[in-house]
mmCIF file of C-alpha atoms in Angstrom:
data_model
loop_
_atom_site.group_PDB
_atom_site.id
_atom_site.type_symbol
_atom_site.label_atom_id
_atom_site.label_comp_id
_atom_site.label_asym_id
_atom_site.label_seq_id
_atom_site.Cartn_x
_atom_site.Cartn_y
_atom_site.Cartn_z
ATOM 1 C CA UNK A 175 -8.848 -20.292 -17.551
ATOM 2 C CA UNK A 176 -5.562 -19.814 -18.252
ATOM 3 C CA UNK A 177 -3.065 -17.069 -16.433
ATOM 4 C CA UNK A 178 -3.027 -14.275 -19.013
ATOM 5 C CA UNK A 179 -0.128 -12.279 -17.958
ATOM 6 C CA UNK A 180 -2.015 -8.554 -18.052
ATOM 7 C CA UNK A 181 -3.939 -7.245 -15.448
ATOM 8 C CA UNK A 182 -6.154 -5.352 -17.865
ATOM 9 C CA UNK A 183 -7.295 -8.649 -19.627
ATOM 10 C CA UNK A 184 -8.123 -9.834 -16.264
ATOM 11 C CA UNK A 185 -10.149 -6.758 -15.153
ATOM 12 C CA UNK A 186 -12.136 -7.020 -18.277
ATOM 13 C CA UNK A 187 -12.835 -10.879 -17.902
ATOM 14 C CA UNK A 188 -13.958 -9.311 -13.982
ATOM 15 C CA UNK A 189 -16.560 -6.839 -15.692
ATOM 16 C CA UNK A 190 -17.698 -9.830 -17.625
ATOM 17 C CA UNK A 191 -18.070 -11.734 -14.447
ATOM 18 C CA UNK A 192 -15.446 -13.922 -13.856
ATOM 19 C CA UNK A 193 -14.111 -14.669 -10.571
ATOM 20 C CA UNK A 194 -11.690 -16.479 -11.034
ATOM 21 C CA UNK A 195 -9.944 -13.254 -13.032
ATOM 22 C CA UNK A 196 -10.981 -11.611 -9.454
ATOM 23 C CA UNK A 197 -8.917 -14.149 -7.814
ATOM 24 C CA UNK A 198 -6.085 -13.765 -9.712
ATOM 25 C CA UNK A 199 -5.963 -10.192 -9.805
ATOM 26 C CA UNK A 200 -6.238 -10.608 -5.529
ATOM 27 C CA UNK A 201 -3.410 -13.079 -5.321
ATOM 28 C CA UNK A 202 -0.956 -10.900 -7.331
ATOM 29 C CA UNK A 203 -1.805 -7.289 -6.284
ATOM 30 C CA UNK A 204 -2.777 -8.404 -2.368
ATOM 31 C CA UNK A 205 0.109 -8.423 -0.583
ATOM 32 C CA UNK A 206 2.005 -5.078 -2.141
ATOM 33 C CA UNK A 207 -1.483 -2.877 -1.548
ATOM 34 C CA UNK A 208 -1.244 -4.837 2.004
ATOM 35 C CA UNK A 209 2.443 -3.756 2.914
ATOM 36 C CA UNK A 210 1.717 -0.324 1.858
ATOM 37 C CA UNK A 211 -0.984 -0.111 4.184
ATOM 38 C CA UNK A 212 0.930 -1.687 6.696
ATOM 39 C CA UNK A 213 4.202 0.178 6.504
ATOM 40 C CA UNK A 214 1.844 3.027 6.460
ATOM 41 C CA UNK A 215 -0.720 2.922 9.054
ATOM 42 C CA UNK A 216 1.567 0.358 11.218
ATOM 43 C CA UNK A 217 -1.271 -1.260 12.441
ATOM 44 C CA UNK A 218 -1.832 -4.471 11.250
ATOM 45 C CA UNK A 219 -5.600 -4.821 11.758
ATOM 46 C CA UNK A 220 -6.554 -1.320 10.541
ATOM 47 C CA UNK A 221 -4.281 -2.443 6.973
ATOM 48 C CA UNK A 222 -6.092 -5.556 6.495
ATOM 49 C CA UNK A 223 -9.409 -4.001 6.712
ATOM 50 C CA UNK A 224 -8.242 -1.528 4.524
ATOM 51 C CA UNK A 225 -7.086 -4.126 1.967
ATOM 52 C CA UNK A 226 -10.169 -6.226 2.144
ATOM 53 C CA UNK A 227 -12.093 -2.826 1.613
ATOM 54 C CA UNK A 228 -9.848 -1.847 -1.572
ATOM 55 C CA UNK A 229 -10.858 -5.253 -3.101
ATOM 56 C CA UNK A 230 -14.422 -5.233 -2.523
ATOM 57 C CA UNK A 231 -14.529 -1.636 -3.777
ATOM 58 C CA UNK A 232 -12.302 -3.548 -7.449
ATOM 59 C CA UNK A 233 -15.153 -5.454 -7.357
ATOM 60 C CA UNK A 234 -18.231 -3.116 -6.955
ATOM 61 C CA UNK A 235 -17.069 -0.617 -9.065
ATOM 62 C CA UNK A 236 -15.752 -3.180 -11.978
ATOM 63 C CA UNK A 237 -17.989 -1.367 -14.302
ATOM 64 C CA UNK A 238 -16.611 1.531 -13.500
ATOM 65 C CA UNK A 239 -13.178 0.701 -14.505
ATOM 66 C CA UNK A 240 -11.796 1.994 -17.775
ATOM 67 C CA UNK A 241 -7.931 0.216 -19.114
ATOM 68 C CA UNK A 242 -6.604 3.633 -20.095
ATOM 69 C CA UNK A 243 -5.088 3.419 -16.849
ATOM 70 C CA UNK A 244 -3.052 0.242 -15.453
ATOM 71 C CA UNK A 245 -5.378 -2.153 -13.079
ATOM 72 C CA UNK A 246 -2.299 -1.593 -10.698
ATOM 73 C CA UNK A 247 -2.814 2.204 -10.659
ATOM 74 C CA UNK A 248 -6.449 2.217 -9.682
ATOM 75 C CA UNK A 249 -6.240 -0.675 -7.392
ATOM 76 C CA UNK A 250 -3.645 1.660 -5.339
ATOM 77 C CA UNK A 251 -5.733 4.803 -6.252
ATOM 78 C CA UNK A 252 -8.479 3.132 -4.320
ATOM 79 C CA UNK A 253 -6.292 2.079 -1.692
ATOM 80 C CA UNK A 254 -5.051 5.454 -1.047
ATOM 81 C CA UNK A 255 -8.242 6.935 -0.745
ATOM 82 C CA UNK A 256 -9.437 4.570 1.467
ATOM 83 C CA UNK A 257 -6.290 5.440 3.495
ATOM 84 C CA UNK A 258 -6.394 9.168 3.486
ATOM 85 C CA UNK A 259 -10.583 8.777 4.687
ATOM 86 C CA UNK A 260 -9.280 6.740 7.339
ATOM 87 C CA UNK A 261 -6.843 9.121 8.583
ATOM 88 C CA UNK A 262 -9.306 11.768 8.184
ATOM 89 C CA UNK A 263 -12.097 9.806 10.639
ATOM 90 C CA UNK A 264 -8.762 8.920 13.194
ATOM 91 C CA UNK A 265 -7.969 12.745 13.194
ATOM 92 C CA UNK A 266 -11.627 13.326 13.915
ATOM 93 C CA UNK A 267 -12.194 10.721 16.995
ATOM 94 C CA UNK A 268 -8.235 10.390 18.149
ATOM 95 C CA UNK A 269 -8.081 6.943 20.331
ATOM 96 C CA UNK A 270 -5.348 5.480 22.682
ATOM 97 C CA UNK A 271 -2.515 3.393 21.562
ATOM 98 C CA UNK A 272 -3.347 -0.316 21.330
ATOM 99 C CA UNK A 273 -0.672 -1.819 23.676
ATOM 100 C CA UNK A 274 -1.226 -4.844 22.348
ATOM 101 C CA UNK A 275 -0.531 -3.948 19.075
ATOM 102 C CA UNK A 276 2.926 -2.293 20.325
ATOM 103 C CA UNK A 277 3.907 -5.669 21.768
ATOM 104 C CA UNK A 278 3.247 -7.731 19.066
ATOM 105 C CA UNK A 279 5.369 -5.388 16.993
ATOM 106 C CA UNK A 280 7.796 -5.815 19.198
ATOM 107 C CA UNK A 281 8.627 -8.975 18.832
ATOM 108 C CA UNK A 282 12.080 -10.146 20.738
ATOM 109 C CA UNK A 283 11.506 -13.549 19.944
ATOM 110 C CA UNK A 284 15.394 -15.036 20.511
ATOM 111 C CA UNK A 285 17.353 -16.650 16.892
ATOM 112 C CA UNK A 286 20.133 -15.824 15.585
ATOM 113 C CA UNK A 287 22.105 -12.908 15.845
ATOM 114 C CA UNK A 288 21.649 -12.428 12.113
ATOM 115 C CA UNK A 289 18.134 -12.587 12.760
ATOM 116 C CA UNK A 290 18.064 -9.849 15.531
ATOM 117 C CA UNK A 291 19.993 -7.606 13.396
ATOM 118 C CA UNK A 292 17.849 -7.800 10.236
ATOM 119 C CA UNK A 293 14.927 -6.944 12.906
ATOM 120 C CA UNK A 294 16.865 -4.074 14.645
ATOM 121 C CA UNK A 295 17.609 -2.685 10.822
ATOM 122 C CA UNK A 296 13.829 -2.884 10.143
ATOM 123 C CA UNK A 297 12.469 -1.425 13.108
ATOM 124 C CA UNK A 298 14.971 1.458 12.604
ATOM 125 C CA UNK A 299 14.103 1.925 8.814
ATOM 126 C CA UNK A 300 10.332 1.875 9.907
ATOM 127 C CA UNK A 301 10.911 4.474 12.764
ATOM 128 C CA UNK A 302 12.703 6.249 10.130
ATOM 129 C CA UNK A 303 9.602 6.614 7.280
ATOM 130 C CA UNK A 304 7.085 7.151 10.063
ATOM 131 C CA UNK A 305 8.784 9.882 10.964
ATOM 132 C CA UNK A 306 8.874 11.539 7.164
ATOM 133 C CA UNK A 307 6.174 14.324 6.380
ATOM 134 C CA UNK A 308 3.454 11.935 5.023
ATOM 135 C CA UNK A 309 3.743 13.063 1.204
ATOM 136 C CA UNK A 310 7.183 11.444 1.161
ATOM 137 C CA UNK A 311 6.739 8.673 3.331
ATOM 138 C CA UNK A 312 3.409 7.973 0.860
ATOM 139 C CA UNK A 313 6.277 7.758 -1.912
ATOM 140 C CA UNK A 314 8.469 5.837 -0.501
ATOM 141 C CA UNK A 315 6.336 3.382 0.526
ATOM 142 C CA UNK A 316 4.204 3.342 -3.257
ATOM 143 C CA UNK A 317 8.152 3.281 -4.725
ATOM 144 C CA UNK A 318 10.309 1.184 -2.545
ATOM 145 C CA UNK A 319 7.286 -1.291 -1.133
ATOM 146 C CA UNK A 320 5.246 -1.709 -3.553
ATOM 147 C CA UNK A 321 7.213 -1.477 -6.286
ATOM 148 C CA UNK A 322 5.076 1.418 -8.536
ATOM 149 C CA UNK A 323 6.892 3.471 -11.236
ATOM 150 C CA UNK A 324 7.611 7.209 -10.553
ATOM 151 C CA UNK A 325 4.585 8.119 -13.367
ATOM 152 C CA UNK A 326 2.483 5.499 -11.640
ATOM 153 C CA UNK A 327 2.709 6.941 -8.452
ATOM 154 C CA UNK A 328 1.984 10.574 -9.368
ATOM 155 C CA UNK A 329 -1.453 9.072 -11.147
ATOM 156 C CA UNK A 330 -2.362 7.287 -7.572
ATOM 157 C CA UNK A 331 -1.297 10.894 -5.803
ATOM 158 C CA UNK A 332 -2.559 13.076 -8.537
ATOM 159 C CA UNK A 333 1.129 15.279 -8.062
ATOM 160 C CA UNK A 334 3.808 15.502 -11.304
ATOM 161 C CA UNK A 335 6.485 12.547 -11.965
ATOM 162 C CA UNK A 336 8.760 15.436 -11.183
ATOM 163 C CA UNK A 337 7.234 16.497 -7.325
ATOM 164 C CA UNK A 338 7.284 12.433 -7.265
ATOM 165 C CA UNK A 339 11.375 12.454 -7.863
ATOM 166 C CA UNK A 340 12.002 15.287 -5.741
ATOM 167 C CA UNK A 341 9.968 14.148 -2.588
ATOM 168 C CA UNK A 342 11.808 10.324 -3.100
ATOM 169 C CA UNK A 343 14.839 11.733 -3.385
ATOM 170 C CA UNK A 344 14.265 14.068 -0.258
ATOM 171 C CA UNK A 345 12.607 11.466 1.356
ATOM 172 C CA UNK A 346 15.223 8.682 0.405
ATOM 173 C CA UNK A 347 18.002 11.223 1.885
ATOM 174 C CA UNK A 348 15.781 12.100 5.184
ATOM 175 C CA UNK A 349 15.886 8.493 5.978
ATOM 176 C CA UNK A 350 19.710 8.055 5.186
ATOM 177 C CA UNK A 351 20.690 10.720 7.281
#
């Protein structure tokens, strides 16, 4: 098979059975639902369960999916649901910090001085969204990370395209100042 350029296509070849429409649709939507989970959660582990979770759910509810929305919508629909049950469940059994994890992500690995400031300008821009009330920090990461439109994101959040602008644009300025 070919690789038809619209995700819609592909889901419908999916519903039909294909796989290989499965893998496609995996290779080009993984790694943005993955770094919004990521930037989100900040735990690594946690994201990629949540990821491989959001793609078997594509996949067992493929009948279930209707292309009067885009594929790219409901795949981050799904991922934000599966996100806001798993902050629900952390909220209801709160656990220690993972010290391992907090190593790991802080890497000091020596390289260049380029290198270290790039990675000092990261860690303060993540510090910076984690600490944004988690509507905004939702938007920035569905805007700036993953790369959805402002209408797209208000169909994976259910708000307006206008509460969408407002909270990226308060959220955008948060994180400036």
């Amino acid at each position: 098979m070919a690789n038809p350029a619209d995700d819609e296509t592909l889901m419908e070849e999916v519903r039909g059975g294909s796989s290989e429409g499965f893998g496609i649709l995996y290779d080009r939507h993984h790694r943005a639902v993955f770094n919004f989970l990521l930037r989100f959660l900040g735990d690594r582990r946690t994201a990629e369960d949540l990821l491989q979770e959001a793609f078997l759910r594509v996949y067992l509810h493929r009948e279930d999916y209707r292309p009067t929305a885009a594929f790219r919508t409901w795949l981050f629909t799904i991922a934000r649901n599966l996100l806001v049950d798993n902050m629900r469940r952390a909220i209801a059994r709160p656990e220690s910090v993972d010290e391992a994890a907090l190593e790991q992500a802080a890497d000091t690995s020596p390289g260049p001085l380029a290198e270290l400031e790039r990675r000092a300008l990261e860690d303060q821009l993540q510090i910076a969204v984690s600490r944004l009330p988690a509507f905004q920090r939702e938007i920035i990461l569905l805007s700036r990370f993953a790369g959805l439109s402002h209408e797209e994101i208000a169909q994976v959040t259910g708000a307006s395209p206008g509460s969408v602008r407002v909270a990226l644009h308060r959220g955008l300025r948060r994180i400036r100042d």
